């Protein structure tokens, strides 16, 4: 299921943020009548449709895996997580309806109505992901029930309060962080793709417009993601201190706790080796106080430690990728500002900006994958924090290696197909302007 999730999440984040980009491109066309913006909107719409289709298939696989691989989890947690899952289904179907109207309504709907369907795709895609995130937030900080032990010694969730369960303490910080992560990752990916295309076709108006809009989204979303990350760190420090300690490989409780850059944790000696430490920074991140006390792994039994090395390395990858994304967004924004002041060409005409921007294309997706490793592995050995261990929730059956290998090969094949389709629909430059099916404001189609 981890492999399925790692594959599906790439399409889930695209379903959240790509509709915003395609709608932004169409809005620009309606405002300016720029043919390149219309061409870009149509190409981004085709890319969104491709990603949506594969995401729907991989998401369906996950729904089956929940029941087949985690029967004990679903038996106990089903009444508590059933509502957000159901609402996610409604949001998904609404997203599909709006996407169908958007794809096939270019010549059939009034321009502003067509634009509104794109907004509907963006809203429903984000809402769908937020409802799923609510389930994971509940697993991290379960709420909305009374837990009682039965006569057989097995715990049961009773007196279910579904709204309280969905809007648990972790919901806001985790949902906000996930939404901003999706927008940041997709913005940087689109920025890098169009930067790479501009190195080959520097006169392409479509790719210039694409880079401009992607950079605008990155300038807004990436710094906001940094702020939400700080909020998430403070929340985890209060409610899941073991996860934070594992992420930073902080074995001993201490005041003025350092932020570790790099390093390899040694669980036997309970030391972090080869790390560069910034004194007091972790305390500030967790409690806005450089002298605050941060709990270490020594506070809990060793059998309740997550795999420290995995969580620490994943956290370092996430933070490193996020920092690089911030530098790219701020560099692009700074060059754009200089251009506005008449101090040189815009960033899409500066080759020394296009090269690092192109190299940054996968950073956001890498950060998301690493962030979910921190979230899931950092909660171990619990599948429901404090109530049910992962070992007690999984199906105890042999012979799963064969379907795992088969699904992995299928995902690899689908990934190659998606790459080829996106390359054809988004990157290939044509000289012919698209037919203006949607009229700019004041014009006629």
Short mmCIF file of C-alpha atoms in Angstrom, two decimals:
data_model
loop_
_atom_site.label_atom_id
_atom_site.label_comp_id
_atom_site.label_asym_id
_atom_site.label_seq_id
_atom_site.Cartn_x
_atom_site.Cartn_y
_atom_site.Cartn_z
CA UNK A 1 0.00 0.00 0.00
CA UNK A 2 2.94 2.32 0.57
CA UNK A 3 3.91 1.83 -3.10
CA UNK A 4 0.33 2.53 -4.18
CA UNK A 5 0.19 5.67 -2.06
CA UNK A 6 3.55 6.92 -3.31
CA UNK A 7 2.31 6.54 -6.89
CA UNK A 8 -1.18 7.95 -6.34
CA UNK A 9 -0.15 11.05 -4.43
CA UNK A 10 1.68 12.43 -7.46
CA UNK A 11 -1.62 12.49 -9.35
CA UNK A 12 -3.58 13.69 -6.33
CA UNK A 13 -1.46 16.82 -5.98
CA UNK A 14 -1.76 17.46 -9.72
CA UNK A 15 -5.54 17.20 -9.38
CA UNK A 16 -5.40 19.87 -6.69
CA UNK A 17 -3.20 22.45 -8.38
CA UNK A 18 -3.22 21.90 -12.16
CA UNK A 19 -6.86 23.09 -12.48
CA UNK A 20 -5.83 26.36 -10.86
CA UNK A 21 -3.11 26.85 -13.46
CA UNK A 22 -5.34 26.02 -16.44
CA UNK A 23 -8.03 28.36 -15.12
CA UNK A 24 -5.47 31.10 -14.56
CA UNK A 25 -4.30 30.72 -18.17
CA UNK A 26 -7.86 30.95 -19.51
CA UNK A 27 -8.54 33.97 -17.31
CA UNK A 28 -5.49 35.66 -18.78
CA UNK A 29 -6.77 34.96 -22.29
CA UNK A 30 -10.20 36.39 -21.49
CA UNK A 31 -8.55 39.52 -20.11
CA UNK A 32 -5.92 40.08 -22.79
CA UNK A 33 -6.93 38.05 -25.86
CA UNK A 34 -3.42 36.60 -25.95
CA UNK A 35 -3.47 33.49 -28.21
CA UNK A 36 -0.58 31.91 -26.31
CA UNK A 37 -2.63 31.97 -23.09
CA UNK A 38 -5.48 30.13 -24.81
CA UNK A 39 -3.11 27.52 -26.21
CA UNK A 40 -1.56 27.10 -22.77
CA UNK A 41 -4.97 26.71 -21.10
CA UNK A 42 -5.94 23.97 -23.55
CA UNK A 43 -2.66 22.11 -23.14
CA UNK A 44 -2.77 22.34 -19.37
CA UNK A 45 -6.38 21.11 -19.52
CA UNK A 46 -5.31 18.05 -21.54
CA UNK A 47 -2.53 17.39 -19.05
CA UNK A 48 -5.01 17.71 -16.18
CA UNK A 49 -7.33 15.19 -17.85
CA UNK A 50 -4.51 12.66 -18.31
CA UNK A 51 -3.39 13.00 -14.69
CA UNK A 52 -6.99 12.86 -13.45
CA UNK A 53 -7.67 9.60 -15.29
CA UNK A 54 -4.61 7.81 -13.93
CA UNK A 55 -5.23 9.26 -10.46
CA UNK A 56 -8.78 7.89 -10.49
CA UNK A 57 -7.51 4.40 -11.31
CA UNK A 58 -4.77 4.41 -8.67
CA UNK A 59 -7.17 5.88 -6.10
CA UNK A 60 -9.63 3.05 -6.75
CA UNK A 61 -6.85 0.55 -6.08
CA UNK A 62 -6.22 2.23 -2.72
CA UNK A 63 -9.88 1.94 -1.72
CA UNK A 64 -9.72 -1.83 -2.28
CA UNK A 65 -6.42 -2.09 -0.42
CA UNK A 66 -7.92 -0.43 2.64
CA UNK A 67 -10.42 -3.23 2.99
CA UNK A 68 -8.22 -6.11 1.88
CA UNK A 69 -4.97 -5.23 3.64
CA UNK A 70 -6.24 -3.44 6.77
CA UNK A 71 -9.44 -5.21 7.87
CA UNK A 72 -8.96 -4.65 11.60
CA UNK A 73 -8.27 -0.97 11.06
CA UNK A 74 -11.43 -0.53 8.98
CA UNK A 75 -13.54 -2.60 11.40
CA UNK A 76 -12.68 -0.33 14.31
CA UNK A 77 -12.07 2.99 12.54
CA UNK A 78 -14.70 2.72 9.78
CA UNK A 79 -17.48 4.49 11.70
CA UNK A 80 -15.09 7.35 12.48
CA UNK A 81 -13.49 7.86 9.07
CA UNK A 82 -16.45 6.85 6.95
CA UNK A 83 -17.86 10.37 6.68
CA UNK A 84 -14.75 12.10 5.30
CA UNK A 85 -14.27 9.21 2.88
CA UNK A 86 -17.88 9.59 1.71
CA UNK A 87 -17.53 13.35 1.32
CA UNK A 88 -14.33 12.78 -0.63
CA UNK A 89 -16.33 10.61 -3.02
CA UNK A 90 -18.88 13.38 -3.56
CA UNK A 91 -16.13 15.93 -4.17
CA UNK A 92 -14.40 13.56 -6.60
CA UNK A 93 -17.54 13.04 -8.69
CA UNK A 94 -18.23 16.78 -8.76
CA UNK A 95 -14.66 17.32 -9.90
CA UNK A 96 -15.19 14.82 -12.71
CA UNK A 97 -18.39 16.57 -13.80
CA UNK A 98 -16.78 20.00 -13.83
CA UNK A 99 -13.76 18.63 -15.69
CA UNK A 100 -16.01 17.12 -18.34
CA UNK A 101 -17.81 20.44 -18.78
CA UNK A 102 -14.48 22.23 -19.02
CA UNK A 103 -12.94 19.87 -21.56
CA UNK A 104 -15.95 19.66 -23.87
CA UNK A 105 -17.52 23.05 -23.26
CA UNK A 106 -15.09 25.34 -25.08
CA UNK A 107 -17.55 25.99 -27.92
CA UNK A 108 -20.76 25.28 -26.02
CA UNK A 109 -20.57 27.44 -22.90
CA UNK A 110 -20.36 31.23 -22.51
CA UNK A 111 -16.76 32.28 -21.72
CA UNK A 112 -17.39 33.23 -18.10
CA UNK A 113 -19.42 30.07 -17.46
CA UNK A 114 -16.66 27.97 -18.98
CA UNK A 115 -14.12 29.70 -16.76
CA UNK A 116 -16.36 29.00 -13.76
CA UNK A 117 -16.30 25.26 -14.54
CA UNK A 118 -12.51 25.40 -14.33
CA UNK A 119 -12.79 27.06 -10.93
CA UNK A 120 -15.16 24.24 -9.94
CA UNK A 121 -12.56 21.65 -10.92
CA UNK A 122 -9.95 23.40 -8.79
CA UNK A 123 -12.22 23.76 -5.75
CA UNK A 124 -13.51 20.18 -5.87
CA UNK A 125 -10.03 18.73 -6.45
CA UNK A 126 -8.67 20.53 -3.41
CA UNK A 127 -11.72 19.69 -1.29
CA UNK A 128 -11.43 16.01 -2.19
CA UNK A 129 -7.82 15.92 -1.01
CA UNK A 130 -8.67 17.81 2.18
CA UNK A 131 -11.27 15.20 3.14
CA UNK A 132 -8.74 12.39 2.65
CA UNK A 133 -6.20 14.33 4.69
CA UNK A 134 -8.79 14.55 7.48
CA UNK A 135 -8.66 10.74 7.74
CA UNK A 136 -4.91 10.73 8.09
CA UNK A 137 -5.08 13.58 10.60
CA UNK A 138 -7.47 11.46 12.67
CA UNK A 139 -4.99 8.59 12.58
CA UNK A 140 -2.36 10.97 13.96
CA UNK A 141 -4.63 12.51 16.60
CA UNK A 142 -7.76 10.38 17.03
CA UNK A 143 -10.85 12.11 18.45
CA UNK A 144 -14.64 11.88 18.47
CA UNK A 145 -15.22 8.67 20.47
CA UNK A 146 -15.14 6.97 23.82
CA UNK A 147 -12.67 4.09 24.02
CA UNK A 148 -13.70 1.13 26.17
CA UNK A 149 -12.21 -2.31 26.72
CA UNK A 150 -14.49 -5.24 26.00
CA UNK A 151 -14.70 -8.43 28.10
CA UNK A 152 -12.14 -10.05 25.81
CA UNK A 153 -9.68 -7.24 26.48
CA UNK A 154 -10.05 -5.78 22.99
CA UNK A 155 -10.71 -2.05 22.83
CA UNK A 156 -13.75 -0.63 21.05
CA UNK A 157 -14.58 2.86 19.79
CA UNK A 158 -18.02 3.81 21.10
CA UNK A 159 -20.22 6.95 21.28
CA UNK A 160 -19.02 8.01 17.82
CA UNK A 161 -19.02 11.76 17.09
CA UNK A 162 -18.18 11.94 13.34
CA UNK A 163 -17.85 15.71 13.01
CA UNK A 164 -15.48 15.87 15.96
CA UNK A 165 -13.52 12.98 14.47
CA UNK A 166 -13.17 14.69 11.09
CA UNK A 167 -12.25 18.10 12.47
CA UNK A 168 -9.70 16.76 14.92
CA UNK A 169 -6.83 18.75 16.38
CA UNK A 170 -4.46 17.85 13.55
CA UNK A 171 -6.92 18.60 10.74
CA UNK A 172 -6.19 22.28 10.14
CA UNK A 173 -2.39 22.16 10.23
CA UNK A 174 -2.17 18.97 8.18
CA UNK A 175 -4.75 20.01 5.57
CA UNK A 176 -3.19 23.46 5.16
CA UNK A 177 0.29 21.98 4.82
CA UNK A 178 -0.90 19.43 2.23
CA UNK A 179 -2.78 21.97 0.09
CA UNK A 180 0.14 24.39 0.03
CA UNK A 181 2.53 21.51 -0.67
CA UNK A 182 0.45 20.53 -3.71
CA UNK A 183 0.33 24.05 -5.09
CA UNK A 184 4.04 24.60 -4.43
CA UNK A 185 5.08 21.29 -5.99
CA UNK A 186 2.96 21.73 -9.12
CA UNK A 187 4.03 25.37 -9.52
CA UNK A 188 7.72 24.46 -9.37
CA UNK A 189 7.20 21.47 -11.68
CA UNK A 190 5.38 23.60 -14.27
CA UNK A 191 8.00 26.31 -13.89
CA UNK A 192 10.78 23.83 -14.53
CA UNK A 193 9.07 22.19 -17.51
CA UNK A 194 8.50 25.50 -19.28
CA UNK A 195 11.99 26.68 -18.36
CA UNK A 196 13.42 23.58 -20.01
CA UNK A 197 11.23 24.16 -23.07
CA UNK A 198 12.34 27.80 -23.32
CA UNK A 199 15.98 26.75 -23.47
CA UNK A 200 15.08 24.86 -26.66
CA UNK A 201 12.50 27.34 -28.00
CA UNK A 202 13.31 30.74 -26.47
CA UNK A 203 10.80 32.55 -28.72
CA UNK A 204 7.79 30.41 -27.73
CA UNK A 205 5.08 32.73 -26.44
CA UNK A 206 3.18 29.81 -24.92
CA UNK A 207 6.10 28.63 -22.81
CA UNK A 208 6.86 32.18 -21.72
CA UNK A 209 3.27 32.56 -20.55
CA UNK A 210 3.42 29.18 -18.83
CA UNK A 211 6.60 30.07 -16.96
CA UNK A 212 5.17 33.46 -16.00
CA UNK A 213 1.99 31.99 -14.50
CA UNK A 214 3.81 29.10 -12.78
CA UNK A 215 6.33 31.51 -11.27
CA UNK A 216 3.50 33.70 -10.00
CA UNK A 217 1.91 30.72 -8.25
CA UNK A 218 5.28 29.64 -6.83
CA UNK A 219 6.03 33.11 -5.45
CA UNK A 220 2.76 32.96 -3.50
CA UNK A 221 2.61 29.30 -2.46
CA UNK A 222 6.21 28.37 -1.61
CA UNK A 223 6.77 31.02 1.12
CA UNK A 224 3.29 30.26 2.48
CA UNK A 225 4.30 26.60 2.64
CA UNK A 226 7.32 27.58 4.75
CA UNK A 227 5.02 29.34 7.22
CA UNK A 228 2.64 26.37 7.36
CA UNK A 229 5.61 24.07 7.96
CA UNK A 230 6.56 26.14 10.99
CA UNK A 231 2.97 25.86 12.26
CA UNK A 232 3.01 22.08 11.67
CA UNK A 233 6.28 21.70 13.57
CA UNK A 234 4.79 23.48 16.57
CA UNK A 235 1.68 21.32 16.45
CA UNK A 236 3.70 18.09 16.23
CA UNK A 237 5.95 19.24 19.07
CA UNK A 238 2.88 19.52 21.30
CA UNK A 239 0.86 16.48 20.22
CA UNK A 240 3.39 14.05 18.68
CA UNK A 241 6.74 14.87 20.29
CA UNK A 242 8.15 11.42 19.48
CA UNK A 243 7.69 12.06 15.75
CA UNK A 244 9.50 15.41 15.99
CA UNK A 245 12.30 13.83 18.02
CA UNK A 246 12.72 11.10 15.40
CA UNK A 247 12.70 13.62 12.56
CA UNK A 248 15.52 15.55 14.20
CA UNK A 249 17.17 12.48 15.77
CA UNK A 250 16.92 14.18 19.15
CA UNK A 251 17.60 11.36 21.55
CA UNK A 252 17.89 13.39 24.75
CA UNK A 253 15.45 15.93 26.14
CA UNK A 254 17.14 19.31 26.26
CA UNK A 255 16.66 23.02 26.36
CA UNK A 256 18.02 25.18 23.56
CA UNK A 257 17.64 22.14 21.29
CA UNK A 258 19.63 22.38 18.06
CA UNK A 259 18.32 22.00 14.52
CA UNK A 260 20.32 19.26 12.85
CA UNK A 261 21.43 19.58 9.24
CA UNK A 262 22.33 16.20 7.80
CA UNK A 263 23.84 13.54 10.01
CA UNK A 264 23.29 9.84 10.61
CA UNK A 265 21.49 8.69 13.78
CA UNK A 266 23.06 5.91 15.82
CA UNK A 267 20.31 4.29 17.89
CA UNK A 268 22.76 2.18 19.86
CA UNK A 269 24.80 5.10 21.18
CA UNK A 270 21.79 7.46 21.02
CA UNK A 271 23.81 10.06 19.17
CA UNK A 272 23.45 11.92 15.87
CA UNK A 273 26.74 11.67 14.04
CA UNK A 274 28.23 13.92 11.35
CA UNK A 275 25.51 16.56 11.66
CA UNK A 276 25.81 20.34 11.55
CA UNK A 277 23.80 21.70 14.47
CA UNK A 278 22.25 25.15 14.82
CA UNK A 279 21.84 25.73 18.59
CA UNK A 280 18.38 26.71 19.78
CA UNK A 281 16.76 26.67 16.35
CA UNK A 282 14.69 23.51 16.96
CA UNK A 283 13.43 24.98 20.23
CA UNK A 284 12.37 28.11 18.36
CA UNK A 285 10.70 26.12 15.60
CA UNK A 286 8.75 24.09 18.15
CA UNK A 287 7.85 26.73 20.72
CA UNK A 288 8.93 30.18 19.40
CA UNK A 289 11.52 30.23 22.17
CA UNK A 290 15.22 29.54 21.64
CA UNK A 291 15.51 28.29 25.24
CA UNK A 292 12.44 26.03 25.28
CA UNK A 293 12.70 22.37 26.25
CA UNK A 294 12.15 19.82 23.47
CA UNK A 295 11.39 16.23 24.41
CA UNK A 296 13.78 13.56 23.15
CA UNK A 297 13.26 9.92 22.24
CA UNK A 298 14.42 8.89 25.71
CA UNK A 299 11.00 9.97 27.01
CA UNK A 300 9.30 6.85 25.55
CA UNK A 301 10.09 3.14 25.60
CA UNK A 302 12.44 2.08 22.84
CA UNK A 303 9.86 -0.36 21.49
CA UNK A 304 7.67 2.66 20.69
CA UNK A 305 10.36 4.43 18.67
CA UNK A 306 9.73 4.77 14.96
CA UNK A 307 12.57 3.83 12.56
CA UNK A 308 14.68 6.86 13.44
CA UNK A 309 17.07 6.77 10.48
CA UNK A 310 14.24 6.58 7.92
CA UNK A 311 12.31 9.46 9.49
CA UNK A 312 15.40 11.63 9.92
CA UNK A 313 16.65 11.19 6.35
CA UNK A 314 13.16 11.77 4.91
CA UNK A 315 12.81 14.94 6.99
CA UNK A 316 16.19 16.22 5.78
CA UNK A 317 15.20 15.55 2.15
CA UNK A 318 11.89 17.36 2.63
CA UNK A 319 13.47 20.41 4.23
CA UNK A 320 16.32 20.51 1.71
CA UNK A 321 14.00 20.30 -1.28
CA UNK A 322 11.70 22.92 0.22
CA UNK A 323 14.60 25.29 0.81
CA UNK A 324 15.79 24.91 -2.77
CA UNK A 325 12.24 25.59 -4.02
CA UNK A 326 12.13 28.76 -1.93
CA UNK A 327 15.41 29.95 -3.42
CA UNK A 328 14.14 29.35 -6.96
CA UNK A 329 10.85 31.16 -6.30
CA UNK A 330 12.54 34.11 -4.62
CA UNK A 331 15.21 34.36 -7.33
CA UNK A 332 12.53 34.40 -10.01
CA UNK A 333 10.51 36.95 -8.09
CA UNK A 334 13.56 39.15 -7.61
CA UNK A 335 14.47 39.06 -11.29
CA UNK A 336 10.86 39.84 -12.19
CA UNK A 337 10.90 42.84 -9.85
CA UNK A 338 14.12 44.11 -11.39
CA UNK A 339 12.51 43.79 -14.83
CA UNK A 340 9.52 45.85 -13.70
CA UNK A 341 11.96 48.56 -12.62
CA UNK A 342 13.69 48.52 -16.00
CA UNK A 343 16.81 46.75 -14.73
CA UNK A 344 17.17 43.94 -17.21
CA UNK A 345 15.10 41.27 -18.98
CA UNK A 346 12.46 39.17 -17.18
CA UNK A 347 13.46 35.82 -15.64
CA UNK A 348 12.11 33.82 -18.61
CA UNK A 349 14.72 35.52 -20.80
CA UNK A 350 17.66 34.86 -18.47
CA UNK A 351 19.42 31.62 -19.31
CA UNK A 352 21.19 31.42 -15.94
CA UNK A 353 17.75 31.33 -14.29
CA UNK A 354 16.22 28.82 -16.70
CA UNK A 355 18.86 26.16 -16.03
CA UNK A 356 18.40 25.88 -12.22
CA UNK A 357 14.63 26.29 -12.67
CA UNK A 358 14.59 23.30 -15.03
CA UNK A 359 16.70 21.25 -12.62
CA UNK A 360 14.25 22.08 -9.82
CA UNK A 361 11.32 20.43 -11.66
CA UNK A 362 10.99 17.32 -9.42
CA UNK A 363 11.87 18.99 -6.10
CA UNK A 364 8.31 19.61 -4.96
CA UNK A 365 7.22 16.05 -5.70
CA UNK A 366 10.29 14.70 -3.91
CA UNK A 367 9.47 16.88 -0.91
CA UNK A 368 5.89 15.60 -0.81
CA UNK A 369 6.99 11.96 -0.95
CA UNK A 370 9.54 12.56 1.80
CA UNK A 371 7.01 14.49 3.88
CA UNK A 372 4.55 11.62 3.80
CA UNK A 373 7.30 9.22 4.87
CA UNK A 374 7.84 11.47 7.90
CA UNK A 375 4.10 11.55 8.60
CA UNK A 376 3.50 7.81 8.28
CA UNK A 377 6.76 6.22 9.39
CA UNK A 378 7.13 8.80 12.14
CA UNK A 379 3.85 7.57 13.69
CA UNK A 380 5.02 3.94 13.91
CA UNK A 381 4.48 1.53 15.54
CA UNK A 382 0.95 2.99 15.63
CA UNK A 383 -1.59 3.01 12.81
CA UNK A 384 -4.00 4.88 15.13
CA UNK A 385 -1.80 6.92 17.44
CA UNK A 386 -1.98 5.53 20.96
CA UNK A 387 -4.82 3.05 20.27
CA UNK A 388 -3.96 0.50 17.58
CA UNK A 389 -0.59 -0.73 16.41
CA UNK A 390 0.14 -1.34 12.76
CA UNK A 391 0.97 -4.99 13.42
CA UNK A 392 -2.54 -5.51 14.85
CA UNK A 393 -4.31 -3.87 11.91
CA UNK A 394 -2.73 -5.54 8.88
CA UNK A 395 -3.91 -8.73 7.15
CA UNK A 396 -1.71 -11.66 8.31
CA UNK A 397 -1.55 -13.57 5.03
CA UNK A 398 1.29 -14.90 2.86
CA UNK A 399 1.81 -14.62 -0.87
CA UNK A 400 1.51 -10.84 -1.21
CA UNK A 401 4.90 -10.45 -2.90
CA UNK A 402 3.55 -11.46 -6.31
CA UNK A 403 0.71 -8.89 -6.50
CA UNK A 404 3.03 -6.25 -5.05
CA UNK A 405 5.56 -6.82 -7.84
CA UNK A 406 2.76 -6.91 -10.43
CA UNK A 407 1.26 -3.63 -9.24
CA UNK A 408 4.70 -2.00 -9.07
CA UNK A 409 5.36 -2.96 -12.70
CA UNK A 410 1.91 -1.67 -13.66
CA UNK A 411 2.59 1.65 -11.94
CA UNK A 412 5.94 1.88 -13.72
CA UNK A 413 4.23 1.26 -17.06
CA UNK A 414 1.54 3.84 -16.33
CA UNK A 415 4.21 6.33 -15.29
CA UNK A 416 6.03 5.95 -18.60
CA UNK A 417 2.77 6.32 -20.54
CA UNK A 418 1.82 9.45 -18.60
CA UNK A 419 5.26 10.95 -19.20
CA UNK A 420 5.03 10.37 -22.93
CA UNK A 421 1.51 11.78 -23.15
CA UNK A 422 2.37 14.88 -21.13
CA UNK A 423 5.48 15.46 -23.22
CA UNK A 424 3.38 15.35 -26.37
CA UNK A 425 0.53 17.53 -25.13
CA UNK A 426 2.44 20.13 -23.12
CA UNK A 427 5.98 20.46 -24.42
CA UNK A 428 5.71 20.12 -28.19
CA UNK A 429 5.70 23.61 -29.69
CA UNK A 430 3.53 24.38 -32.69
CA UNK A 431 3.55 27.48 -34.86
CA UNK A 432 -0.20 27.54 -35.46
CA UNK A 433 -2.33 29.50 -33.02
CA UNK A 434 -5.30 27.61 -31.57
CA UNK A 435 -8.82 28.33 -32.67
CA UNK A 436 -10.31 30.91 -30.24
CA UNK A 437 -13.23 28.83 -29.00
CA UNK A 438 -13.58 31.16 -26.01
CA UNK A 439 -13.79 34.85 -26.72
CA UNK A 440 -11.80 37.43 -24.76
CA UNK A 441 -13.82 39.99 -22.86
CA UNK A 442 -15.65 42.24 -25.28
CA UNK A 443 -14.97 39.92 -28.24
CA UNK A 444 -16.74 37.16 -30.09
CA UNK A 445 -15.80 33.53 -30.35
#
